[in-house]
């Protein structure tokens, strides 16, 4: 969906900016492709349109308050790392993806498949990660992905 469409006329040129709400779990690169596509289509529709700024939103930011109180990535990772310290799997996490949705930070952990070959069961890893994140203020759901590379 689309909101906050604003246009300005400068001489014969038209400039516009618009917010486009997308699936909040799209990748940054897919969100970028969507913004490029919106810009191209808008320019095809209006020949005097020479400047388009597209904001990609994960949710309707007209109805959801901004997350001024949630920690940004560096601070959030610091909190997670500190909470996971001495946890059996903390050294094996390959990537952490943060999702700022519904006024919370939802966390995706990416772990190597080899984690599951060790004496730890996946249930043990999952419950430890859930327990860790549940104890942190401002954090929400946890997802854990196991894979190669
Ligand atoms: Zn918006």
Coordinates of C-alpha atoms and ligand atoms in Angstrom, one line a residue:
X1 CA 0.0 0.0 0.0
X2 CA 0.9 3.6 -0.4
X3 CA 0.7 6.6 1.9
X4 CA 2.2 10.1 2.4
X5 CA 2.3 10.9 -1.3
X6 CA 3.6 14.5 -1.7
X7 CA 4.2 16.4 -4.9
X8 CA 5.8 19.8 -5.6
X9 CA 6.1 21.8 -8.7
X10 CA 9.3 23.7 -9.5
X11 CA 8.8 25.5 -12.8
X12 CA 7.8 22.8 -15.3
X13 CA 9.4 20.0 -13.2
X14 CA 7.5 17.9 -10.8
X15 CA 9.0 16.3 -7.8
X16 CA 7.4 13.7 -5.5
X17 CA 8.0 11.5 -2.6
X18 CA 5.9 8.6 -1.4
X19 CA 5.9 5.9 1.2
X20 CA 5.4 2.3 0.0
X21 CA 4.5 -0.3 2.6
X22 CA 5.9 -3.8 1.8
X23 CA 6.1 -7.2 3.5
X24 CA 8.2 -6.4 6.5
X25 CA 10.3 -9.5 6.0
X26 CA 11.5 -8.7 2.5
X27 CA 15.2 -8.3 2.1
X28 CA 16.8 -4.9 1.8
X29 CA 17.7 -5.7 -1.8
X30 CA 14.2 -6.7 -2.8
X31 CA 12.8 -3.5 -1.1
X32 CA 15.3 -1.6 -3.2
X33 CA 14.2 -3.2 -6.4
X34 CA 10.6 -2.3 -5.5
X35 CA 11.6 1.4 -5.0
X36 CA 13.4 1.4 -8.3
X37 CA 10.3 0.0 -10.0
X38 CA 7.9 2.5 -8.3
X39 CA 10.2 5.3 -9.5
X40 CA 10.3 4.0 -13.1
X41 CA 6.5 3.5 -13.3
X42 CA 5.8 7.0 -11.8
X43 CA 8.1 8.6 -14.4
X44 CA 6.4 6.7 -17.2
X45 CA 3.0 8.0 -16.1
X46 CA 4.0 11.6 -15.6
X47 CA 6.5 13.0 -18.2
X48 CA 7.3 16.2 -16.2
X49 CA 8.2 14.1 -13.2
X50 CA 11.9 14.4 -12.8
X51 CA 12.5 13.5 -9.1
X52 CA 10.9 10.7 -7.2
X53 CA 11.9 9.7 -3.6
X54 CA 10.5 6.3 -2.5
X55 CA 10.5 5.4 1.2
X56 CA 10.1 1.7 1.8
X57 CA 8.1 1.0 5.0
X58 CA 7.8 -2.4 6.8
X59 CA 4.5 -1.2 8.3
X60 CA 2.3 1.8 8.2
X61 CA 4.3 4.5 10.0
X62 CA 1.3 6.8 10.0
X63 CA -0.4 4.6 12.6
X64 CA 2.6 3.0 14.4
X65 CA 4.7 5.3 16.5
X66 CA 8.4 5.6 15.7
X67 CA 10.7 3.3 17.6
X68 CA 12.7 6.1 19.3
X69 CA 13.0 4.0 22.5
X70 CA 14.3 0.8 20.9
X71 CA 18.0 0.3 20.7
X72 CA 19.6 0.5 17.3
X73 CA 21.6 -2.4 15.8
X74 CA 24.9 -1.9 17.5
X75 CA 23.4 -1.5 20.9
X76 CA 20.9 -4.4 20.3
X77 CA 23.7 -6.7 19.3
X78 CA 25.6 -5.7 22.3
X79 CA 22.7 -6.6 24.6
X80 CA 22.2 -10.0 22.8
X81 CA 25.9 -10.8 22.9
X82 CA 26.1 -9.9 26.6
X83 CA 23.0 -12.0 27.4
X84 CA 24.3 -14.9 25.3
X85 CA 27.8 -14.9 26.9
X86 CA 28.7 -18.3 28.1
X87 CA 25.7 -19.8 26.4
X88 CA 26.9 -23.0 24.6
X89 CA 25.9 -21.8 21.1
X90 CA 26.9 -18.1 21.4
X91 CA 30.2 -18.6 19.5
X92 CA 28.4 -20.5 16.6
X93 CA 25.9 -17.8 15.6
X94 CA 26.8 -16.9 12.0
X95 CA 24.4 -14.0 11.5
X96 CA 21.8 -12.1 13.5
X97 CA 19.0 -10.4 11.6
X98 CA 16.9 -7.8 13.5
X99 CA 13.3 -6.9 12.5
X100 CA 11.9 -3.7 14.0
X101 CA 8.1 -4.5 13.7
X102 CA 5.2 -4.0 16.0
X103 CA 7.2 -1.8 18.4
X104 CA 9.6 -4.6 19.2
X105 CA 12.8 -6.1 17.9
X106 CA 12.3 -9.6 16.5
X107 CA 15.5 -11.6 16.2
X108 CA 16.5 -14.2 13.6
X109 CA 19.5 -16.3 14.5
X110 CA 21.4 -18.2 11.8
X111 CA 23.4 -21.2 13.0
X112 CA 25.5 -23.7 11.1
X113 CA 23.9 -27.2 10.6
X114 CA 27.0 -28.6 12.4
X115 CA 25.5 -27.2 15.6
X116 CA 22.9 -30.0 15.5
X117 CA 25.6 -32.7 15.2
X118 CA 27.0 -31.8 18.6
X119 CA 25.5 -33.2 21.8
X120 CA 23.1 -30.3 21.9
X121 CA 19.7 -31.0 20.6
X122 CA 17.9 -28.3 18.5
X123 CA 15.3 -28.0 21.3
X124 CA 18.0 -27.1 23.8
X125 CA 19.5 -24.4 21.4
X126 CA 16.0 -23.0 20.7
X127 CA 14.9 -22.8 24.3
X128 CA 18.2 -21.1 25.3
X129 CA 17.9 -18.5 22.6
X130 CA 14.2 -17.9 23.4
X131 CA 14.9 -17.6 27.1
X132 CA 17.7 -15.2 26.5
X133 CA 15.7 -12.9 24.2
X134 CA 12.5 -13.1 26.3
X135 CA 14.5 -11.6 29.2
X136 CA 15.5 -8.5 27.2
X137 CA 13.2 -5.5 27.3
X138 CA 12.0 -4.3 23.8
X139 CA 12.7 -7.7 22.1
X140 CA 10.0 -9.9 20.6
X141 CA 9.8 -13.2 18.7
X142 CA 12.8 -15.4 18.0
X143 CA 13.4 -17.5 14.9
X144 CA 16.4 -19.8 14.5
X145 CA 17.6 -21.0 11.1
X146 CA 20.1 -23.9 10.7
X147 CA 22.0 -24.1 7.4
X148 CA 25.2 -24.3 5.5
X149 CA 27.1 -21.1 4.7
Ligands
LIG1 ZN1 5.6 5.7 5.8

